[in-house]
mmCIF file of C-alpha atoms and ligand atoms in Angstrom:
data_model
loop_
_atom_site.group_PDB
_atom_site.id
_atom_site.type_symbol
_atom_site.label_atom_id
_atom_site.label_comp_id
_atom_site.label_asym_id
_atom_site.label_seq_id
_atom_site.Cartn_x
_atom_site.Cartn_y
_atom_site.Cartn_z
ATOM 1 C CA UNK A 1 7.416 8.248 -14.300
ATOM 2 C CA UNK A 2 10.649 8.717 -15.986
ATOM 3 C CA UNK A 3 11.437 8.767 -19.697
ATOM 4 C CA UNK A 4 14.221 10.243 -21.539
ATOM 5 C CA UNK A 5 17.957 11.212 -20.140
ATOM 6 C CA UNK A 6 20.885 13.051 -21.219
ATOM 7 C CA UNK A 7 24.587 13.543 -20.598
ATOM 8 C CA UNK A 8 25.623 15.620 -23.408
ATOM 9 C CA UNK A 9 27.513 13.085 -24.919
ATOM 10 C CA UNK A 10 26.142 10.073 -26.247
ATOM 11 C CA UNK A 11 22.360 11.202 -25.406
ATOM 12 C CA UNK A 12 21.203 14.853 -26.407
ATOM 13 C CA UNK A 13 18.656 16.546 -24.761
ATOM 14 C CA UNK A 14 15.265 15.984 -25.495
ATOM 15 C CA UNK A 15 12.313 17.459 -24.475
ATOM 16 C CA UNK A 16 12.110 17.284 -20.568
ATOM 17 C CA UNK A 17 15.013 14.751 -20.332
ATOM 18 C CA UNK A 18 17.168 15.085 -16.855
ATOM 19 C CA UNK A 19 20.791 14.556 -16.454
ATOM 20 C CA UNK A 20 22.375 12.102 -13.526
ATOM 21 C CA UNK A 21 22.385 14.541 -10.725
ATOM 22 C CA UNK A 22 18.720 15.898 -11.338
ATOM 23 C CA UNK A 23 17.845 11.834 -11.074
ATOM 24 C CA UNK A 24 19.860 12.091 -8.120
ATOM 25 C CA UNK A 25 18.407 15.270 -6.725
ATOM 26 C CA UNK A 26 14.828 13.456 -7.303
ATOM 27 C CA UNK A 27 15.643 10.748 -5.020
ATOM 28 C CA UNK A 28 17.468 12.577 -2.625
ATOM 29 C CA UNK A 29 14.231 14.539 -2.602
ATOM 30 C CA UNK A 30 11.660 11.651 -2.005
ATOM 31 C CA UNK A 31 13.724 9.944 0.302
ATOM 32 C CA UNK A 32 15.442 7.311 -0.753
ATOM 33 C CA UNK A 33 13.522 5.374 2.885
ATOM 34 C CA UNK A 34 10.356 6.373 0.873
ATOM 35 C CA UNK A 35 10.773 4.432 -2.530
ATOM 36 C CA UNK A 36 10.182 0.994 -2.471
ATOM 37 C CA UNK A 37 11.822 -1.405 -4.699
ATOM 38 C CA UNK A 38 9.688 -2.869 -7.586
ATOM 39 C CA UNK A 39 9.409 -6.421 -6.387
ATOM 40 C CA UNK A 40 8.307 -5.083 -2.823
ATOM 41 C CA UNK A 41 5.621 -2.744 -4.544
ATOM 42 C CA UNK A 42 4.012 -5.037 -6.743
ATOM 43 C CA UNK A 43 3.894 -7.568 -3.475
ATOM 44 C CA UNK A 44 1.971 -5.327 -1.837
ATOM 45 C CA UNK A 45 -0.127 -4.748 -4.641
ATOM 46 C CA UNK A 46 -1.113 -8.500 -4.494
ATOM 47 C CA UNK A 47 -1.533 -8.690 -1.184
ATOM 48 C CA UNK A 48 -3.660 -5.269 -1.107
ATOM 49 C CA UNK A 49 -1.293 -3.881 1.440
ATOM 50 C CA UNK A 50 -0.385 -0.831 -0.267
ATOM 51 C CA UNK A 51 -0.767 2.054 1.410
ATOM 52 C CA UNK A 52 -1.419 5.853 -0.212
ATOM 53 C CA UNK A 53 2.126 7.255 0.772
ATOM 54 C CA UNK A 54 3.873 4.011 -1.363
ATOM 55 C CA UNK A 55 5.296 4.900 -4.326
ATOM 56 C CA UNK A 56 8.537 3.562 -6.346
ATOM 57 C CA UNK A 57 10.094 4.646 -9.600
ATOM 58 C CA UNK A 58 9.384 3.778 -13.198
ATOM 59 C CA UNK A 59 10.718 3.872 -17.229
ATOM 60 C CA UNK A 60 8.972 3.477 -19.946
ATOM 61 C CA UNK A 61 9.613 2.555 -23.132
ATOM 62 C CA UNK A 62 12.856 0.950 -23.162
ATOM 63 C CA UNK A 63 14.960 4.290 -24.010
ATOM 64 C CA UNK A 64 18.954 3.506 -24.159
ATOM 65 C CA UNK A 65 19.688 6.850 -22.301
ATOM 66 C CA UNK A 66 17.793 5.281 -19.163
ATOM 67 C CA UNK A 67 20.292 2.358 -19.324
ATOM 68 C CA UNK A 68 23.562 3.982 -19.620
ATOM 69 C CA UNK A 69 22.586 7.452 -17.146
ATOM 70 C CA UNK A 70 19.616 6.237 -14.608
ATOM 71 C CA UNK A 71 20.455 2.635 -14.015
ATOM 72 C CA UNK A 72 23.911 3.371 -12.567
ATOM 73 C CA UNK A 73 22.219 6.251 -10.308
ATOM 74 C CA UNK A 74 19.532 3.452 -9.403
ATOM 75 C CA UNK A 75 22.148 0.848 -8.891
ATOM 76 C CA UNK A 76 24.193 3.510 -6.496
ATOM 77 C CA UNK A 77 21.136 3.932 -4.183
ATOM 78 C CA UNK A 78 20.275 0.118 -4.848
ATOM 79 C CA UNK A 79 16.799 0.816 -5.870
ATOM 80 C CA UNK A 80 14.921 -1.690 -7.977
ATOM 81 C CA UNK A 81 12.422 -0.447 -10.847
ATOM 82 C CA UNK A 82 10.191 -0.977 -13.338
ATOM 83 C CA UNK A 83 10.847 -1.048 -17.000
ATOM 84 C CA UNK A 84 7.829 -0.854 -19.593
ATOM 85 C CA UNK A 85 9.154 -2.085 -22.339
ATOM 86 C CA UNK A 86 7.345 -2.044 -26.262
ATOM 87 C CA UNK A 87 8.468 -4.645 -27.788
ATOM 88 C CA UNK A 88 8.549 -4.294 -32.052
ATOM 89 C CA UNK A 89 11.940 -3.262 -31.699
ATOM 90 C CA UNK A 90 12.880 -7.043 -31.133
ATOM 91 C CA UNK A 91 10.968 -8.297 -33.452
ATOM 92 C CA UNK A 92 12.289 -6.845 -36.592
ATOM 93 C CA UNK A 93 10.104 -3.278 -36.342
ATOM 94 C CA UNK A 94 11.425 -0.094 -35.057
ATOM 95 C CA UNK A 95 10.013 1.984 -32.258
ATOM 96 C CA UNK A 96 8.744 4.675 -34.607
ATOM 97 C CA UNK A 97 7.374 6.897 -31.584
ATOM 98 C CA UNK A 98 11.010 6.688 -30.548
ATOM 99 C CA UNK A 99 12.584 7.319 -34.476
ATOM 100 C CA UNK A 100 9.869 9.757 -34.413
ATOM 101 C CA UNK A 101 10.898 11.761 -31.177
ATOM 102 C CA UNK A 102 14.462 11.640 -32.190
ATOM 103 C CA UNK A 103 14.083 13.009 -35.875
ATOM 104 C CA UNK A 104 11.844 15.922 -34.055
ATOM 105 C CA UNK A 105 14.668 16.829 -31.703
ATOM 106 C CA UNK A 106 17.804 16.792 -34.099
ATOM 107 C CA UNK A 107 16.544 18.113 -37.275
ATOM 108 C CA UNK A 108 14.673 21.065 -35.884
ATOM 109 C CA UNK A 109 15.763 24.102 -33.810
ATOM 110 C CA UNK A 110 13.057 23.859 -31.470
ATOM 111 C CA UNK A 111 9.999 21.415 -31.398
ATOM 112 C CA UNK A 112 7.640 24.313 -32.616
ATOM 113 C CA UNK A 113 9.371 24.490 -35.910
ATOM 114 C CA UNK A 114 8.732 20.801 -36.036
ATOM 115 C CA UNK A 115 5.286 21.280 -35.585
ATOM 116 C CA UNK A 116 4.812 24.535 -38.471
ATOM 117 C CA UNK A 117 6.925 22.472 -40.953
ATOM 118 C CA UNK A 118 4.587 18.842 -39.914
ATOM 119 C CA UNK A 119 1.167 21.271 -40.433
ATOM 120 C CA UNK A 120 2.893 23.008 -43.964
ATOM 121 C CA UNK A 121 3.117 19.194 -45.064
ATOM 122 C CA UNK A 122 -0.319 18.202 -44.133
ATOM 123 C CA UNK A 123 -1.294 21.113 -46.766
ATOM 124 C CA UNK A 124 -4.699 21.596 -44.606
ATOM 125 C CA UNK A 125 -5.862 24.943 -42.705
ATOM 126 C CA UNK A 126 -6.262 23.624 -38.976
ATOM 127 C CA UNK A 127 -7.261 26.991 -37.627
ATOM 128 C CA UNK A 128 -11.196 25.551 -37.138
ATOM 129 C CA UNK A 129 -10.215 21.947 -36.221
ATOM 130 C CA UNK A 130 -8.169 23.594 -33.673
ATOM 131 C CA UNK A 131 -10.868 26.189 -32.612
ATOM 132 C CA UNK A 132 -13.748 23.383 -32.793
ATOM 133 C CA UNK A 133 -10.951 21.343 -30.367
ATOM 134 C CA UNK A 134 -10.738 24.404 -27.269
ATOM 135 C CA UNK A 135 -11.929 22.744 -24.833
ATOM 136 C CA UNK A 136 -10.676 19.466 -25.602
ATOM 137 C CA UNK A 137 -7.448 21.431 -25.793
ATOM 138 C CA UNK A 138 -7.779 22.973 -21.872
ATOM 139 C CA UNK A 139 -9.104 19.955 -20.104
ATOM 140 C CA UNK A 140 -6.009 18.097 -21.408
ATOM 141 C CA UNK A 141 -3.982 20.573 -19.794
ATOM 142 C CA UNK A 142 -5.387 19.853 -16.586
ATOM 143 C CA UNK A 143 -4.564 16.310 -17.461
ATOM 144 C CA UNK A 144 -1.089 16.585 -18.620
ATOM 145 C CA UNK A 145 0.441 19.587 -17.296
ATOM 146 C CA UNK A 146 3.894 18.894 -18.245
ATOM 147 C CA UNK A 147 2.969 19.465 -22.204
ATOM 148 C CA UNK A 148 2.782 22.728 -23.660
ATOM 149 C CA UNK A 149 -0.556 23.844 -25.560
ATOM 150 C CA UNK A 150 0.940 23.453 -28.573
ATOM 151 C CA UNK A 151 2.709 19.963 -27.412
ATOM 152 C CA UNK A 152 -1.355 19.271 -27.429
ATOM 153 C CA UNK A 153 -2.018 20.458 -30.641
ATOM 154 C CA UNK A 154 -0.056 18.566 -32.237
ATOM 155 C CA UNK A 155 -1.202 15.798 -29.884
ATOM 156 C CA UNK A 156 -4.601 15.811 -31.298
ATOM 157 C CA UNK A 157 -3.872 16.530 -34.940
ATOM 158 C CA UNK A 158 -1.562 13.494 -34.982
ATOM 159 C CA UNK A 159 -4.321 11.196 -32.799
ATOM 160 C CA UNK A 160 -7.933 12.994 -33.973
ATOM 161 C CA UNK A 161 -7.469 14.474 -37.174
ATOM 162 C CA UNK A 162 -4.811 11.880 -38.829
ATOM 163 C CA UNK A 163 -4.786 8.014 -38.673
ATOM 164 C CA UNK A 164 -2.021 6.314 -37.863
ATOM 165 C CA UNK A 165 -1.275 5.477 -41.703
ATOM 166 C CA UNK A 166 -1.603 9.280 -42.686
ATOM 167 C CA UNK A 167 0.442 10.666 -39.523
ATOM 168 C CA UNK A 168 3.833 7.807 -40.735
ATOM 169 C CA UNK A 169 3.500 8.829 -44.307
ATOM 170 C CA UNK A 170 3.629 12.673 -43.066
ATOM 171 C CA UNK A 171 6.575 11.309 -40.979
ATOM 172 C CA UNK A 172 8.088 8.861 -43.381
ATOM 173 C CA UNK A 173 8.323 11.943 -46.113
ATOM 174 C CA UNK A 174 9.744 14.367 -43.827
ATOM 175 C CA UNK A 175 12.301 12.398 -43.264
ATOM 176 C CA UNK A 176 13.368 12.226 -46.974
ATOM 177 C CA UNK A 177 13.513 15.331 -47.290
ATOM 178 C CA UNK A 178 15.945 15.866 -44.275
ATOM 179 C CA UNK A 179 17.790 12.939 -45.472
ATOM 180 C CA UNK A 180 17.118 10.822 -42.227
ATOM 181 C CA UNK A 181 18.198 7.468 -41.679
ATOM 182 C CA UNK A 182 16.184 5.745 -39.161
ATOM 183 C CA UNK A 183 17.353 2.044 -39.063
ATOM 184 C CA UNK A 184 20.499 3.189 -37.943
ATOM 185 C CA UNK A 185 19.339 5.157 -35.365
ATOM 186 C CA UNK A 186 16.867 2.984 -33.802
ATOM 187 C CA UNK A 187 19.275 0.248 -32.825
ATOM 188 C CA UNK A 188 21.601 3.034 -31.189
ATOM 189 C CA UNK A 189 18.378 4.390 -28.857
ATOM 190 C CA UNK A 190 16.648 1.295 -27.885
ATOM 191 C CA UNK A 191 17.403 -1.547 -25.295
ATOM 192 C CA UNK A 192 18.597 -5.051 -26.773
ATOM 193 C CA UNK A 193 18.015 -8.414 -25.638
ATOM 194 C CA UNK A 194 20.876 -8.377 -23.284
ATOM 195 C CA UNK A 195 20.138 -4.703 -21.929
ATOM 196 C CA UNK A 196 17.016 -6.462 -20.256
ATOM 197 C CA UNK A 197 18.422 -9.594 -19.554
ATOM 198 C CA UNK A 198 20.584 -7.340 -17.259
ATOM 199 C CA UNK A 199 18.320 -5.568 -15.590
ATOM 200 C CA UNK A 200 16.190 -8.300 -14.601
ATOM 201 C CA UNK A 201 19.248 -10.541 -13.139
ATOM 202 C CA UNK A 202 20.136 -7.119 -11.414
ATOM 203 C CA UNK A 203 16.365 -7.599 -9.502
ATOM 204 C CA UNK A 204 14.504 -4.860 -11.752
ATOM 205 C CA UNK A 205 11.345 -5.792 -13.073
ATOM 206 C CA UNK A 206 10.822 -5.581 -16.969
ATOM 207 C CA UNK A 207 7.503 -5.269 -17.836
ATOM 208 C CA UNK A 208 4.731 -4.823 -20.548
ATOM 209 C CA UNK A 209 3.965 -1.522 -22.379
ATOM 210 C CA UNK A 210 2.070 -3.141 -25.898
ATOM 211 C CA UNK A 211 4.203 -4.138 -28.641
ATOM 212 C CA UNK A 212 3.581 -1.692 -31.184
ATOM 213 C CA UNK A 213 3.311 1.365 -28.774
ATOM 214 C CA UNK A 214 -0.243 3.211 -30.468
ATOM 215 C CA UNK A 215 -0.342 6.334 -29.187
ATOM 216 C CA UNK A 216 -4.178 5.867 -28.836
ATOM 217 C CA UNK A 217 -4.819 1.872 -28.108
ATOM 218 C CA UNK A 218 -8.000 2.455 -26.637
ATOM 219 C CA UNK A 219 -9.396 3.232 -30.174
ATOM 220 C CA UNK A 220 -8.474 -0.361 -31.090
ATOM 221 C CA UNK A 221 -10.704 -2.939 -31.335
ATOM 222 C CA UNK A 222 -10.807 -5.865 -28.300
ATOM 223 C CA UNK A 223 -8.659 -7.731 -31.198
ATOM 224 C CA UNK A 224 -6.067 -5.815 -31.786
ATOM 225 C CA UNK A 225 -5.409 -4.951 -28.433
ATOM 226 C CA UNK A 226 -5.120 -8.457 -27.167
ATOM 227 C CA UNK A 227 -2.736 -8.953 -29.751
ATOM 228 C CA UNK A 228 -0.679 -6.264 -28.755
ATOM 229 C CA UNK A 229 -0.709 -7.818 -25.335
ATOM 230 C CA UNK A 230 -0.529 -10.992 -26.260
ATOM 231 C CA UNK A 231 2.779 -10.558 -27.886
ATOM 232 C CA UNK A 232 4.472 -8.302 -25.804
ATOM 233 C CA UNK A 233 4.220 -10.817 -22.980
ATOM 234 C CA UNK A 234 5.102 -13.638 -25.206
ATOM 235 C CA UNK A 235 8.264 -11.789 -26.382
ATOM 236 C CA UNK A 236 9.309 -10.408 -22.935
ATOM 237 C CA UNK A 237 9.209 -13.908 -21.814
ATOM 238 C CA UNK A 238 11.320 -15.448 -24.547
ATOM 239 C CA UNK A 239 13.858 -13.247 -23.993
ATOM 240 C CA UNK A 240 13.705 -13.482 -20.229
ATOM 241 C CA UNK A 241 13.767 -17.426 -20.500
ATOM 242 C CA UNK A 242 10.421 -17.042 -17.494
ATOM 243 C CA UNK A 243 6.520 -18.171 -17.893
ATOM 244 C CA UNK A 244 4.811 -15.425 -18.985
ATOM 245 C CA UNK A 245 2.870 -15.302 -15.549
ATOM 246 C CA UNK A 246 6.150 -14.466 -14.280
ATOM 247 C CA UNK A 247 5.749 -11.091 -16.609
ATOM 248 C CA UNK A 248 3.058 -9.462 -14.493
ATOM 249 C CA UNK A 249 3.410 -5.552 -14.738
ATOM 250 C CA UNK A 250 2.495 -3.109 -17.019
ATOM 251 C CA UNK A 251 1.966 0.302 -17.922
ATOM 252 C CA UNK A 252 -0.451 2.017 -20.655
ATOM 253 C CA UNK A 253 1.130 3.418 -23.855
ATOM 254 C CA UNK A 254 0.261 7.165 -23.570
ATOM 255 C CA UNK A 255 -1.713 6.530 -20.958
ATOM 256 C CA UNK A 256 -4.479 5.116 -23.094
ATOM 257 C CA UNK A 257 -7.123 1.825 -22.282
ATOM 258 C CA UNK A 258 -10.449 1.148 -22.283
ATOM 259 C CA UNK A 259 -12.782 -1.445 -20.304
ATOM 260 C CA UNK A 260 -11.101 -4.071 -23.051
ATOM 261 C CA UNK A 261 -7.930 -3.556 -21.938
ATOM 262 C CA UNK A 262 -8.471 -4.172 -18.205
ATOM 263 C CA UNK A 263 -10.129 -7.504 -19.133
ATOM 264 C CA UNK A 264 -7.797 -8.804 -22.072
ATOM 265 C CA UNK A 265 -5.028 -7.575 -19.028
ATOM 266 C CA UNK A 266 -6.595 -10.020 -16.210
ATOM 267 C CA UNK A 267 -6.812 -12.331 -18.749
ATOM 268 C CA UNK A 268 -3.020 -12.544 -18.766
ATOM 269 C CA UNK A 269 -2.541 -12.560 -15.143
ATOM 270 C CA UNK A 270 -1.458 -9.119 -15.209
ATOM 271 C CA UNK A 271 -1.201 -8.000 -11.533
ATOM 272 C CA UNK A 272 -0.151 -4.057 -11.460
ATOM 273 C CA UNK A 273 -0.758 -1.592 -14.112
ATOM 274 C CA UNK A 274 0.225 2.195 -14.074
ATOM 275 C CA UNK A 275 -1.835 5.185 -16.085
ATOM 276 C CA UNK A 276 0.144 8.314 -16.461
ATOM 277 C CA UNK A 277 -1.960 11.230 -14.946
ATOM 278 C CA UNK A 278 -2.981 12.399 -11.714
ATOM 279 C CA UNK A 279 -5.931 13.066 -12.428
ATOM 280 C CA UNK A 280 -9.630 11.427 -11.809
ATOM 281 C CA UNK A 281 -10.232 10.846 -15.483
ATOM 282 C CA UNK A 282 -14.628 11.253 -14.711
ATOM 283 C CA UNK A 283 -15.034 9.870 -18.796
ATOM 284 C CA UNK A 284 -13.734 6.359 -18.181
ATOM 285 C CA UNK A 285 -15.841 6.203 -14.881
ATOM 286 C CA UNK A 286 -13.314 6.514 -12.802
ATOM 287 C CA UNK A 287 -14.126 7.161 -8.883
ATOM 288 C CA UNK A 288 -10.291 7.619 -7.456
ATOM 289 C CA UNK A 289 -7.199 8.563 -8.633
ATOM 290 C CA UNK A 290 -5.775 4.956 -7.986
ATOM 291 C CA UNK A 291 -8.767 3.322 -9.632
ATOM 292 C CA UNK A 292 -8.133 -0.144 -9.735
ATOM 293 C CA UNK A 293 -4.787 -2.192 -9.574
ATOM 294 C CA UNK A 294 -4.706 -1.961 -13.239
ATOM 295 C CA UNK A 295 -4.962 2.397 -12.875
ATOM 296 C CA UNK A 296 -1.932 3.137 -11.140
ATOM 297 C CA UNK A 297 -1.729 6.871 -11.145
ATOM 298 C CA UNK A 298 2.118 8.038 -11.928
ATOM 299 C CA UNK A 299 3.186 11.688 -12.009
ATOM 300 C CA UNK A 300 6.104 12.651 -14.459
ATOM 301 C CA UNK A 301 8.752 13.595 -12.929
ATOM 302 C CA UNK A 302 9.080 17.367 -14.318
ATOM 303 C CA UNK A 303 6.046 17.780 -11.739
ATOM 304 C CA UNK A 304 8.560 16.548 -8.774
ATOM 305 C CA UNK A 305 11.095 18.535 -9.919
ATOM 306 C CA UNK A 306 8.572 21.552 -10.542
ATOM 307 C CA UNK A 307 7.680 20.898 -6.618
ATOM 308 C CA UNK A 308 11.446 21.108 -5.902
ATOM 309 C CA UNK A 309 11.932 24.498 -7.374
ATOM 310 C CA UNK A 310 9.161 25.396 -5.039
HETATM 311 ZN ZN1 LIG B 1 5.379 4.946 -23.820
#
């Protein structure tokens, strides 16, 4: 599971973003004879001949950076991916978990000071929501090794103890005072119409990741989700010029779905979808890591390049 990239000219770093040559090292690492092309994966998903050693590469949420740095290094190896893509961006709505993760990474010197100066504008002590949340705190660090404790702190104060509404407004007036103009930006970080046009003609498979990217869909109601679903699909497929049963792949913003999701997803003819952990996740009643073909487990590629360091 890949996200962000940089090349220390047009993209800055970000938190865990890779350069060309750690892409390349990745493959090289893998075996390029060992990652199968997207198409070829989600055939064998349909057919139920995948086997536990499969595995092939995915992006999610249509970041520029893994346009302009991965797809040449995928092109050069001529593997075929997925791309998750949210889809507000073409409808008129920015990405804000994108705007968001941008403002975080140039207006601070380091993502802790973002989070002091985000808790100083909440105004509240979080000392006992953050004490009553300890063991919330280390059995997500099981789950998601690749964030920090305090990356999970400020996980659960944004998801727990804010709404959505409360956690933009937080955002929205930060950004005032930094002097931060987002409309600009988002255009400059996302894909466009013809950015995915591209990839699919070049045989990579585009494919749903909500339209509105919540960070915690699973607290929707069966509604909202399908709408979220419902749109992304519709919208992929527009732009695609294919039937939406043609748009068949997915994978969960953040990770996060319920029993609702699974069924509004079959009820689109969705055929693959990936989670993002490696772990059994025992509170959604899961048995195995690969729980169903709509529970994909991924691992994010700072753990593949952790296992390269040794
Ligand atoms: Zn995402």
């Amino acid at each position: 599971m890949f996200h962000h990239f940089h090349d220390d000219r047009v993209h800055s770093r970000a938190q865990g973003s890779i350069n060309k040559d750690d892409l390349n090292n990745i493959i090289k690492f893998i075996g390029k004879d060992n990652i199968l092309d997207a198409d070829i994966f989600l055939d064998k998903i349909k057919t139920k001949k995948i086997k536990n050693n499969n595995l092939c590469l995915t992006f999610d949420d249509g970041i520029k950076s893994q346009f302009d740095i991965a797809l040449p290094v995928l092109e050069d190896h001529k593997i075929k991916s997925f791309f998750f893509i949210s889809t507000s961006v073409f409808d008129g709505n920015p990405d804000y978990l994108e705007i968001f993760r941008y403002f975080r990474v140039n207006f601070f010197k380091n993502v802790n000071e973002f989070y002091n100066t985000f808790y100083q504008e909440i105004g509240k002590d979080l000392l006992f929501f953050f004490k009553d949340k300890n063991e919330l705190i280390k059995s997500k660090k099981i789950k998601f090794p690749f964030y920090s404790i305090e990356d999970i702190k400020f996980r659960l104060v944004r998801d727990i103890l804010l709404n959505k509404k409360e956690y933009q407004e937080i955002m929205f007036s930060m950004f005032k005072k930094k002097n931060f103009d987002y409309e600009k930006i988002s255009k400059k970080h996302h894909f466009n119409r013809n950015d995915l046009i591209k990839l699919d003609n070049l045989g990579h498979i585009i494919g749903l990741h909500s339209h509105s990217h919540p960070t915690l869909l699973e607290d929707y109601n069966y509604k909202e989700q399908k709408e979220e679903y419902t749109k992304c699909q519709s919208i992929i497929s527009k732009i695609l010029d294919k039937p939406k049963n043609q748009i068949n792949s997915m994978s969960h913003p953040c990770g996060s779905y319920n029993e609702d999701t699974l069924e509004i997803l079959k009820g689109l003819g969705i055929d693959l979808g990936f989670k993002c952990v490696m772990t059994v996740e025992k509170e959604k009643g899961m048995k195995k890591i690969n729980n169903s073909f709509l529970e994909i487990a991924r691992t994010d590629h700072t753990e593949i390049l952790k296992k390269m360091k040794g």
